[in-house]
Coordinates of C-alpha atoms and ligand atoms in Angstrom, one line a residue:
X338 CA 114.8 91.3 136.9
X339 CA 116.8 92.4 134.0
X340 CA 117.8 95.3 133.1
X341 CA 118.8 97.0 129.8
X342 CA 121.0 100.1 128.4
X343 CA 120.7 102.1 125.2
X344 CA 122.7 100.6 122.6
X345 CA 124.5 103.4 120.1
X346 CA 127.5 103.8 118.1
X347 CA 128.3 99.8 119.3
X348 CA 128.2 99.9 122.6
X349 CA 125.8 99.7 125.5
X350 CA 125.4 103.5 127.3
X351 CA 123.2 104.7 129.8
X352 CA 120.9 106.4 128.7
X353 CA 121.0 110.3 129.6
X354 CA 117.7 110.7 130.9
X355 CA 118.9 108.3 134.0
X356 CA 114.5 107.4 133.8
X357 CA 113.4 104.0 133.6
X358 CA 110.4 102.5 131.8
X359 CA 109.3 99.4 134.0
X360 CA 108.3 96.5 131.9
X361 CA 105.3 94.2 132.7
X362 CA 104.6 90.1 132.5
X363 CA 101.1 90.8 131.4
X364 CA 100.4 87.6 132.5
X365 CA 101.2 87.4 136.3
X366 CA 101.7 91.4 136.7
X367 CA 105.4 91.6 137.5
X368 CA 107.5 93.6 136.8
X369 CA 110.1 91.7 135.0
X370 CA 112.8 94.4 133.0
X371 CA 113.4 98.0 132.8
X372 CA 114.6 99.6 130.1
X373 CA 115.7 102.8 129.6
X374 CA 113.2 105.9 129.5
X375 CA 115.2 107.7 126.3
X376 CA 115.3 111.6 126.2
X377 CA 115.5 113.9 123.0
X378 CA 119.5 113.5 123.7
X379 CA 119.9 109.9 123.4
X380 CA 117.7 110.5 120.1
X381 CA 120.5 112.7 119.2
X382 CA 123.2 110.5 119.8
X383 CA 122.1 107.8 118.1
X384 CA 120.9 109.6 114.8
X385 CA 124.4 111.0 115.3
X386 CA 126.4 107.5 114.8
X387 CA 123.5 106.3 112.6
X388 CA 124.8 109.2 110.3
X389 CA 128.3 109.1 110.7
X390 CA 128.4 104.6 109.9
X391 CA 126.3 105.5 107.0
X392 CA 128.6 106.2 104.1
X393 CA 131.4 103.6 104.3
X394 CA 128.6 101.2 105.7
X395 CA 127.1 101.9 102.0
X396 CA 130.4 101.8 100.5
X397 CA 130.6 98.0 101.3
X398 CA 129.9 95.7 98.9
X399 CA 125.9 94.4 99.0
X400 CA 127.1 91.0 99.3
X401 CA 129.3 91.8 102.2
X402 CA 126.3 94.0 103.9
X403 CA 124.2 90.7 103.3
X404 CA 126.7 89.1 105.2
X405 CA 125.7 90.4 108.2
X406 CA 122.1 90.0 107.9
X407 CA 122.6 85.9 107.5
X408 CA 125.0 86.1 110.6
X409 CA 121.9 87.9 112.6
X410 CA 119.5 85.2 111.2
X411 CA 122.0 82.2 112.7
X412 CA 121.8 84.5 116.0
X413 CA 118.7 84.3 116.3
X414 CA 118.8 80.2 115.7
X415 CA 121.1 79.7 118.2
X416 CA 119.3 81.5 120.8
X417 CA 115.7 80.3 119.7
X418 CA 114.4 79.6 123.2
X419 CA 115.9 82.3 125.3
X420 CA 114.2 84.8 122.2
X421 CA 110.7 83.1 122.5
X422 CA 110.5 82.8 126.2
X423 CA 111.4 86.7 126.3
X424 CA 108.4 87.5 123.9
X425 CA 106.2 85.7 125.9
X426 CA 107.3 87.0 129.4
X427 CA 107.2 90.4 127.9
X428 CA 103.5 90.7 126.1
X429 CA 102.1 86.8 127.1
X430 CA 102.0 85.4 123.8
X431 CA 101.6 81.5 124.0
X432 CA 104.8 79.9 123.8
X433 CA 104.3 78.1 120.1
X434 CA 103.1 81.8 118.8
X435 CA 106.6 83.6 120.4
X436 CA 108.4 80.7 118.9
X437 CA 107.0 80.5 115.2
X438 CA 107.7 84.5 115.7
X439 CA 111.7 84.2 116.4
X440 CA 111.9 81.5 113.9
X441 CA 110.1 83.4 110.8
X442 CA 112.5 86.4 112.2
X443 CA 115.2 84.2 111.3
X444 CA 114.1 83.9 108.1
X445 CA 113.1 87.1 107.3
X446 CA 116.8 88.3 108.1
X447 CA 117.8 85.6 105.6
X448 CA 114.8 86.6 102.5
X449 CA 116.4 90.0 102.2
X450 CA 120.2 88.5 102.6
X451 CA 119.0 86.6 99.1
X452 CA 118.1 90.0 97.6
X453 CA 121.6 91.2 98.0
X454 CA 122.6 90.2 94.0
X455 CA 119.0 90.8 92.7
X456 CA 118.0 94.5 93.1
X457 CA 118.7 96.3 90.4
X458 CA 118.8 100.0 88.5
X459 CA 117.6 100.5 85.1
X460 CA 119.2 101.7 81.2
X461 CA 116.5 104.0 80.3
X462 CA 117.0 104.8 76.3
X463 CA 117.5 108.7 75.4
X464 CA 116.1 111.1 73.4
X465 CA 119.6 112.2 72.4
X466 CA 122.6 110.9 70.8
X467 CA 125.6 109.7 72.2
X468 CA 123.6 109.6 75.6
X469 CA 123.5 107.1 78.5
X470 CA 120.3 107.6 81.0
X471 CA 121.2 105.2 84.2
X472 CA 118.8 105.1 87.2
X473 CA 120.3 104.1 89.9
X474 CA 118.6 102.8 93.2
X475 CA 120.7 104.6 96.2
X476 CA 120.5 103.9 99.9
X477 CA 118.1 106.5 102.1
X478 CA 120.8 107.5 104.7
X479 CA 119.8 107.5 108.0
X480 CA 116.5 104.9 109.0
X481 CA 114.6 105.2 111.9
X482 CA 112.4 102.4 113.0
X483 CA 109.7 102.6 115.3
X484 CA 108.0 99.3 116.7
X485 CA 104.1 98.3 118.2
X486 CA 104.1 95.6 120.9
X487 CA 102.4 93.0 119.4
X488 CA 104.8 91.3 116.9
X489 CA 107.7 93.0 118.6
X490 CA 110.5 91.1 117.3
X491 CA 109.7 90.3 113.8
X492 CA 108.6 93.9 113.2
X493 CA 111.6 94.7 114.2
X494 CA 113.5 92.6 111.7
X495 CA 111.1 93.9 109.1
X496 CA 112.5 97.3 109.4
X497 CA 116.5 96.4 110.4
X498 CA 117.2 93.9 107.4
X499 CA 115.7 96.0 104.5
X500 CA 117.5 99.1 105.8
X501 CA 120.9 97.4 106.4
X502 CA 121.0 95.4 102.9
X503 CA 120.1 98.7 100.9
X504 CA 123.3 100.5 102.6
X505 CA 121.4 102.5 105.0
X506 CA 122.0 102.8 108.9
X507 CA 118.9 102.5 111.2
X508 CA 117.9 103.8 114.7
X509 CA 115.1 101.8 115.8
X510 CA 112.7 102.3 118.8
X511 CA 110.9 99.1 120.4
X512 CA 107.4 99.6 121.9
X513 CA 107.5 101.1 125.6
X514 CA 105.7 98.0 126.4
X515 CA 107.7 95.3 124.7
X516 CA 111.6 96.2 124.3
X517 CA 112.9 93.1 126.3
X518 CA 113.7 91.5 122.8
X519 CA 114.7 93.8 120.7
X520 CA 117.3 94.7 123.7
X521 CA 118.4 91.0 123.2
X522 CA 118.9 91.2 119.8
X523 CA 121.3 93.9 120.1
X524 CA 123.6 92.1 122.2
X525 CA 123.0 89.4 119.7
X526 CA 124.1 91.5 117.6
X527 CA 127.1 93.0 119.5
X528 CA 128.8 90.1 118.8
X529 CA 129.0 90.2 114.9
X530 CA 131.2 92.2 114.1
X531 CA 128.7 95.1 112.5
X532 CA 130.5 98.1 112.2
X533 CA 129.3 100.9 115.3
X534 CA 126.8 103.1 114.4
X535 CA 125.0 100.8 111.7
X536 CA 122.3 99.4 113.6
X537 CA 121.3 101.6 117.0
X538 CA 118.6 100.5 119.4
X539 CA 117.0 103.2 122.0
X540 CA 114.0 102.3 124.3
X541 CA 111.4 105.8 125.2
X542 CA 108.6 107.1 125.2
X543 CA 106.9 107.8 121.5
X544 CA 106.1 111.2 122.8
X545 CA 109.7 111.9 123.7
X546 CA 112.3 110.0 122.0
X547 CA 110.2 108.8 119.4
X548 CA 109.1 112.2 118.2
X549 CA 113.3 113.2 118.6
X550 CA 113.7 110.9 116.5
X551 CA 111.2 112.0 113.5
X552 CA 111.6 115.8 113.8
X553 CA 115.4 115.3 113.2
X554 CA 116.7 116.8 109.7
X555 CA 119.1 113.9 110.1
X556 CA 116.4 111.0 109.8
X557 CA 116.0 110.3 105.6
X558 CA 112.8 107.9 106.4
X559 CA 110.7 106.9 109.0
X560 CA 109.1 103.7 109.0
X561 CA 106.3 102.8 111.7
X562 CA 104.0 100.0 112.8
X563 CA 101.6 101.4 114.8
X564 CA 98.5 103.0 115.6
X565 CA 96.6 105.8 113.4
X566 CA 97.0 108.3 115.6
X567 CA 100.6 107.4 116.0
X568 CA 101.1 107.9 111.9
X569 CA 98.9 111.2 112.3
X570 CA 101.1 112.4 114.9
X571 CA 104.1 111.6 112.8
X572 CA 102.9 112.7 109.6
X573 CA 102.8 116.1 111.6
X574 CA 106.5 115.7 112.9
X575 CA 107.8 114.6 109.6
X576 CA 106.7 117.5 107.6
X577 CA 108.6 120.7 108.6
X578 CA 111.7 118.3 106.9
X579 CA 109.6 116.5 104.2
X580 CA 111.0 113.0 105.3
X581 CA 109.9 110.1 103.5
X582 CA 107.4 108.0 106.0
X583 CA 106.3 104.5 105.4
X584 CA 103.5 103.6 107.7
X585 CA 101.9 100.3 108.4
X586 CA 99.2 101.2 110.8
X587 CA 95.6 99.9 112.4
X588 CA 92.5 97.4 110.7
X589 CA 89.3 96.7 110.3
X590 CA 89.5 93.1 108.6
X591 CA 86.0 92.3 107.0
X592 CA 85.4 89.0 106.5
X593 CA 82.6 88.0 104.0
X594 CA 81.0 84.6 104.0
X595 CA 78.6 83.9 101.3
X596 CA 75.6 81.8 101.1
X597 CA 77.4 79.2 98.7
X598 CA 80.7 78.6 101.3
X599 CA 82.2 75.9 102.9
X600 CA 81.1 76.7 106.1
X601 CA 83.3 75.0 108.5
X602 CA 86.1 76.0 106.5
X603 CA 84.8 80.0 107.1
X604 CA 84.4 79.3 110.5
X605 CA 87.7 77.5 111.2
X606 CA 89.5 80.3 109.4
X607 CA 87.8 83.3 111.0
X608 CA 87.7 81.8 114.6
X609 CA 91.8 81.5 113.8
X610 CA 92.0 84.5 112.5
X611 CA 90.3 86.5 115.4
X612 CA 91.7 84.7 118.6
X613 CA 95.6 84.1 117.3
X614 CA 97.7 86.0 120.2
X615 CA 94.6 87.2 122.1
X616 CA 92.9 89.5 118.4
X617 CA 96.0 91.6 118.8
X618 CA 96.7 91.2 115.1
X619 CA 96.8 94.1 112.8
X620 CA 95.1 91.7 109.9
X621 CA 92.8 89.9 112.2
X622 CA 89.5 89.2 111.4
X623 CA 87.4 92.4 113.1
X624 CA 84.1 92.1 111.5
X625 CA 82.3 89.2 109.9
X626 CA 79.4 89.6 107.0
X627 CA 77.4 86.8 106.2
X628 CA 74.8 85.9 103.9
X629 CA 71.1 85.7 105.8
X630 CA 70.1 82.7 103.6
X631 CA 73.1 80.4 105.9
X632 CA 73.3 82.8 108.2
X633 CA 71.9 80.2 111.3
X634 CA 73.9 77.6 110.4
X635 CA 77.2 79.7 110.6
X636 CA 76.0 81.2 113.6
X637 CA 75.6 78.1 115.4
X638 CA 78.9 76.7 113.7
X639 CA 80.4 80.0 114.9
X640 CA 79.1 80.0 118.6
X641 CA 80.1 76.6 119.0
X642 CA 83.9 77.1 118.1
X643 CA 84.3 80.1 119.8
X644 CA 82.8 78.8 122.9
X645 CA 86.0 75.7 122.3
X646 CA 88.8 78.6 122.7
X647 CA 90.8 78.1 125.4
X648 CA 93.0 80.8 126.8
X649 CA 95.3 80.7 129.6
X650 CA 99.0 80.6 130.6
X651 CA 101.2 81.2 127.7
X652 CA 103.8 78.8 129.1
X653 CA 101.5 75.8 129.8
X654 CA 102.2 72.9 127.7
X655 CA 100.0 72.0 125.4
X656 CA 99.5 75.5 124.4
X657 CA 96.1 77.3 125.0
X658 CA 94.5 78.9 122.0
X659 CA 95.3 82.6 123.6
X660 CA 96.6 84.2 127.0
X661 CA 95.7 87.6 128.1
X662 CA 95.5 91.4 126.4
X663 CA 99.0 93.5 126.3
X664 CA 98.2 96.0 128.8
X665 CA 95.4 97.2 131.2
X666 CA 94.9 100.1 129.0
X667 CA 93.9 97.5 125.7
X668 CA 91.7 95.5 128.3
X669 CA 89.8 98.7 129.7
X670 CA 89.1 99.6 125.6
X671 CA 87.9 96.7 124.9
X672 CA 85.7 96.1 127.8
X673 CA 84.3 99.7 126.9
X674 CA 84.0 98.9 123.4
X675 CA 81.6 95.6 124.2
X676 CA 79.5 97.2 126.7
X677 CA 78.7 100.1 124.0
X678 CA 78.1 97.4 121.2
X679 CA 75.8 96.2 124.0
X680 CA 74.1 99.4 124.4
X681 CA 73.7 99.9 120.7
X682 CA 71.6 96.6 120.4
X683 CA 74.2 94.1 120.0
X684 CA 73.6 90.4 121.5
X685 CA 76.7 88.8 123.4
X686 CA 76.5 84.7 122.2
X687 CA 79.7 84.1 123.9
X688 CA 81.9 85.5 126.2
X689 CA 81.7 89.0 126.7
X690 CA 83.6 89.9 130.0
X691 CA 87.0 89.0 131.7
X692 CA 87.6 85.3 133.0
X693 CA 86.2 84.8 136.9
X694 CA 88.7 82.2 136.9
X695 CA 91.9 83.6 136.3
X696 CA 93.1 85.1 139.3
X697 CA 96.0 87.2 137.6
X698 CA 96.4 88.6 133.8
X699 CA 94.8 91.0 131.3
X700 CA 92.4 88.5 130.7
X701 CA 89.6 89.0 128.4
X702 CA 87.6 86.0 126.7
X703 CA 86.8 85.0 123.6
X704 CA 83.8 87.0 122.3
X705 CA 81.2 86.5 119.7
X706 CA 78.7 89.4 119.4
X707 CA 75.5 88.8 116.9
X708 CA 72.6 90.8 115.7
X709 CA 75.6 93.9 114.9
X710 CA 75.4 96.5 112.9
X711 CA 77.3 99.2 110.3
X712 CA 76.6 101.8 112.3
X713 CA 78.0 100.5 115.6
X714 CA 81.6 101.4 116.7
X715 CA 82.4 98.2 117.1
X716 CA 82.0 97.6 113.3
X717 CA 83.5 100.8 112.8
X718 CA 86.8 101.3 114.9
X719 CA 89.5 99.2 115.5
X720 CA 89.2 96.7 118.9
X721 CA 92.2 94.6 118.7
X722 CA 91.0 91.7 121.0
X723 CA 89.4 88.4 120.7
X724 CA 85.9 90.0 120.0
X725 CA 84.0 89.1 117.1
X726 CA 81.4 90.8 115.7
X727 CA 78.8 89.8 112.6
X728 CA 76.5 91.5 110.8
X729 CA 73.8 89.7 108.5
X730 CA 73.7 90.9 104.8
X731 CA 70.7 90.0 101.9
X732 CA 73.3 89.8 99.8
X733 CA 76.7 89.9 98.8
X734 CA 76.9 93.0 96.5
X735 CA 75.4 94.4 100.2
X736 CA 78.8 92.4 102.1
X737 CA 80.8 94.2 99.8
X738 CA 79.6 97.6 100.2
X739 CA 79.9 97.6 103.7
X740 CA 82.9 96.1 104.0
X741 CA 84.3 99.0 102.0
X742 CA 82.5 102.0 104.2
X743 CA 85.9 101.7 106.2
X744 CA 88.3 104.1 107.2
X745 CA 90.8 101.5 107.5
X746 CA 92.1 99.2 104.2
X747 CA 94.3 96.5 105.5
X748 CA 93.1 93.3 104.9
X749 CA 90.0 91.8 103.8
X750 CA 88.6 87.9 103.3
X751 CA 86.3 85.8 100.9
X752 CA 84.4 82.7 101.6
X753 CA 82.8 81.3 98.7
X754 CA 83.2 78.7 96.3
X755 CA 81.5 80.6 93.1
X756 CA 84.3 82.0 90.7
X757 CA 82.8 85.1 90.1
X758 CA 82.4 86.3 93.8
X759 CA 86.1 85.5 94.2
X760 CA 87.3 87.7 91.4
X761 CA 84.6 90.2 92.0
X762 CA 85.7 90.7 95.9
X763 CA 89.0 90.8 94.9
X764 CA 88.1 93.4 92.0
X765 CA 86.1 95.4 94.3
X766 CA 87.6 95.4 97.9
X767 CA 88.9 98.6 98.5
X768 CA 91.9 96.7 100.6
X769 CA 95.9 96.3 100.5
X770 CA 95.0 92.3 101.1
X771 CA 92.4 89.9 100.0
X772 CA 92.7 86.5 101.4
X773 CA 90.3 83.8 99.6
X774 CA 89.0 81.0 101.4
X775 CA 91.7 81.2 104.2
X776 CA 93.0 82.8 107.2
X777 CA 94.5 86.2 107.4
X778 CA 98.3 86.0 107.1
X779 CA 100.8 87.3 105.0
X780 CA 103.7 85.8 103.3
X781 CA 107.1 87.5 103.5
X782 CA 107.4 87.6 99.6
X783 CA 104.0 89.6 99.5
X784 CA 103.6 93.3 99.9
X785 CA 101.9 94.4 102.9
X786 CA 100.4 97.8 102.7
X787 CA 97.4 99.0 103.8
X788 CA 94.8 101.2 101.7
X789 CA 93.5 104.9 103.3
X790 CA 94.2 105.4 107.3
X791 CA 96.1 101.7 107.2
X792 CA 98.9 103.5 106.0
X793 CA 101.2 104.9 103.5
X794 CA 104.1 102.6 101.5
X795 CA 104.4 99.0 102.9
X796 CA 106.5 96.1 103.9
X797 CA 108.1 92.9 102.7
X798 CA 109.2 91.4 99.3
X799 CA 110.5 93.2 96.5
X800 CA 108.1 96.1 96.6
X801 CA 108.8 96.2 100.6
X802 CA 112.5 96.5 99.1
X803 CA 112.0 99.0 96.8
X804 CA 110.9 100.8 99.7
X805 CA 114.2 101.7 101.3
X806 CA 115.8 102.9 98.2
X807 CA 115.6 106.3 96.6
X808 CA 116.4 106.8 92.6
X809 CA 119.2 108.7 91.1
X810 CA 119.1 109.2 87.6
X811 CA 122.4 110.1 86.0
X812 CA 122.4 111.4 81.7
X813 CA 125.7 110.8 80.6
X814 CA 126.9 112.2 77.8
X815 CA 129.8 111.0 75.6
Ligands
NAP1702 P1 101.1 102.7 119.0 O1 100.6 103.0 120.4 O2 100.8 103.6 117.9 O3 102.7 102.6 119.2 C1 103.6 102.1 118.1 C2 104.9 102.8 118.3 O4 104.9 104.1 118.0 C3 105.5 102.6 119.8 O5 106.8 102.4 119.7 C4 105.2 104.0 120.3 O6 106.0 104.4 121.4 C5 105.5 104.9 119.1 N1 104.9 106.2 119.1 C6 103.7 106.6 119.7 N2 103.6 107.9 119.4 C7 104.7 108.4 118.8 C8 105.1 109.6 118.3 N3 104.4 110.7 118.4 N4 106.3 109.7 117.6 C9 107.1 108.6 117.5 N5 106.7 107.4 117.9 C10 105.5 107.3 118.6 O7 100.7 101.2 118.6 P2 100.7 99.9 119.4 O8 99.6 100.0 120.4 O9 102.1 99.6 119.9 O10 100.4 98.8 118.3 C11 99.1 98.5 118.0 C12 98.7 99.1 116.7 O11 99.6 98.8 115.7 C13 97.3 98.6 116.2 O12 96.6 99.7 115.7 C14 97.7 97.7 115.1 O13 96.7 97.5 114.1 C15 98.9 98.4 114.5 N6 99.8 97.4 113.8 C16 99.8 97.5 112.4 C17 100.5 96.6 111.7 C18 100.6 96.6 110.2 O14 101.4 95.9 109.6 N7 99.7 97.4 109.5 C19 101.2 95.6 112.3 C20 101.2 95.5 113.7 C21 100.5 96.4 114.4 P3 105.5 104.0 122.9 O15 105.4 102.5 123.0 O16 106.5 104.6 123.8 O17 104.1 104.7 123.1

């Protein structure tokens, strides 16, 4: 059993709430940490030091502050396997998945180390003589970063590198159910050096610390990866301040598959797509559109690989394709969410219930569901499992008018081989992503935002950059 503190101002505290959140092995149902249950004080406390490390943190030279982030990315090399078999005892992801995780975290510290000499501010040319217009791009101040479960570790990098390089400080919050990693990182990170205060890590509950941390007037941006209604909630939170909020929220991938597609190449790629760590993917593939004139022979194709997915013990070598769901709570609403589909006409053609066979684990298997939909919820909402549901279109004008009656606008796929479907879908998808004739994935040099209730601002590369960094523009007169 381990057990973790609150880590502020550089150092490991109690936390003063005294509670505990008790953390799960969704696999075999122990309980393997706890972590601290953080109160609107410890909030405090951090944002406190966060604010206070800011200035001469800023002060530093960007290639100095980049410094740091390439020390955290050899961290997290030399502790490679302890980081992935934390992942994996804390939310079950296989053990090749955890790894490939801690290893593009790595990475990801050292992409935005590169960016130390590149970002840039601007000469803007006046309307006056003998003036100077200089934009400057200026840290935020005070971050706070605010983590989901499933890609616990690399979100959290996603939020702690751009903050750091671009001079700001950063409280960030892991997931209640996940924070077993993100606690390792900061003794990790303990042991560089980093002046107190500049990166602060507090474990609670969203509802408590979480919203401490929003309503502050000390917090200059809130970035979250979560759910809608989380980013509803904090939209709420943020606004009596006006702080900035960049939110990265739910999906509703739709996949279209046209009559002219390589079809095992579709189905290869979707089946990848839906089951990679157990469909708990924000840019999985949730709903599948295909053309009626193949529409048999990708069924067929499709039943038969998703009837090959194997699931199991996260640690058993050779890997399984997937293990089990986060939580009871994600296995109940998916359970519910099938047995409605079922009510509302659709057909189960594989799967559709939890494993007899495993005798421990949020278990739920792999789950194609034909003869679906657009009216069905399961089309419509969010499942966020290894359930698959497809939808036969006439056409693909029709695919792509119902992949974009969405509330969500993540990501979206194309499977064709006809030029002019390609650049029409990616012309007309009303999504933050396209992905053609391929799984969904992004790169870290992309931008990944999300269109309507998938969120506001984005992530990664030089727009994901440009994120953490307010303008000042300065008219100099001489
Ligand atoms: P969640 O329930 O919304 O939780 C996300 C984080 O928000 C947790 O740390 C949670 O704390 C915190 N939180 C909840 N309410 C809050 C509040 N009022 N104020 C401040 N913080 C609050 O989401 P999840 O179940 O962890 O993650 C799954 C969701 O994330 C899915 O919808 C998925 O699509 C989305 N996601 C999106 C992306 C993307 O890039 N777009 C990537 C990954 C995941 P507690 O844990 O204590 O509740």
């Amino acid at each position: 059993m381990k057990t973790y503190q609150q880590y502020i101002d550089g150092k490991f505290c109690e936390s003063h709430s005294k509670d505990i959140i008790e953390v799960e092995n969704p696999y075999t149902g122990e309980i393997i940490a706890h972590a601290p249950n953080g109160d609107v004080e410890d909030a405090e406390k951090a944002l406190e030091a966060a604010e206070k490390a800011q200035p001469s943190w800023a002060a530093l030279p960007v290639a100095e502050r980049a410094g740091y982030l390439k020390k955290m990315a050899q961290a997290i090399r030399d502790n490679r396997k302890m980081l992935a078999d934390t992942l994996t005892e804390e939310q079950a992801k296989v053990s090749g998945l955890a790894q490939v995780e801690i290893d593009v975290t790595a990475e990801y510290f050292d992409y935005y180390a590169g960016w130390a000499r590149k970002y840039e501010g601007e000469v803007i040319q006046s309307d006056r003589p003998k003036e100077n217009i200089l934009l400057y791009r200026q840290p935020i101040g005070v971050i706070v970063g605010i983590c989901p479960w499933n890609f616990p570790f690399f979100v959290m990098a996603r939020k702690v590198a751009p903050s750091l390089l671009t001079g700001s400080s950063i409280v960030l919050k892991p997931s209640s159910d996940t924070p077993n990693t993100t606690f390792e990182f900061a003794k990790l990170v303990d042991q560089l050096g980093l002046p107190g205060g500049v990166a602060n890590f507090v474990s609670g509950r969203g509802s408590t610390l979480g919203s401490a941390l929003v309503k502050s007037p000390k917090t200059g941006m809130v970035t979250l990866t979560g759910s809608v209604e989380a980013g509803q909630r904090i939209i709420a939170d943020s606004a009596p301040n006006i702080t900035k909020t960049s939110l990265e929220l739910g999906g509703k991938a739709p996949c279209i598959v046209c009559k002219d597609a390589d079809l095992d190449l579709a189905v290869k790629a979707i089946v990848a797509s839906r089951v990679i760590f157990s469909g708990q993917v924000c840019n999985c593939a949730e709903r599948v559109y295909v053309e009626s004139a193949v529409a048999d022979e990708f069924m067929a194709k499709l039943t038969k690989a998703m009837s090959e997915v194997t699931y199991g013990d996260p640690f058993k070598d050779p890997n399984p394709d997937m293990s089990t769901q986060v939580n009871k709570g994600q296995l109940e609403k998916i359970e519910a969410m099938v047995a409605k589909a079922k009510t509302e006409g659709a057909e189960v053609l594989v799967g559709g219930e939890r494993p007899a066979e495993m005798k421990t684990g949020y278990f739920y298997k792999p789950t194609l569901l034909g003869n679906c939909s657009q009216d069905m919820e399961i089309i419509r909402k969010e499942i966020f499992g290894p359930v698959l549901p497809v939808v036969t279109v006439s056409d693909f004008d029709e695919a792509l008018a119902l992949s974009n009656d969405c509330e969500y606008g993540l990501t979206s796929s194309v499977f064709t081989t006809s030029i002019e479907k390609m650049m029409r879908a990616i012309n007309e998808l009303k999504f933050g992503e396209t992905y053609v004739n391929r799984e969904h994935f992004e790169a870290m040099q992309g931008f990944h935002a999300g269109w309507r209730k998938s969120g506001i601002g984005g992530a990664d590369g030089k727009h994901g950059l440009y994120e953490y960094l307010q303008t000042h523009v300065a008219y100099i007169q001489y």
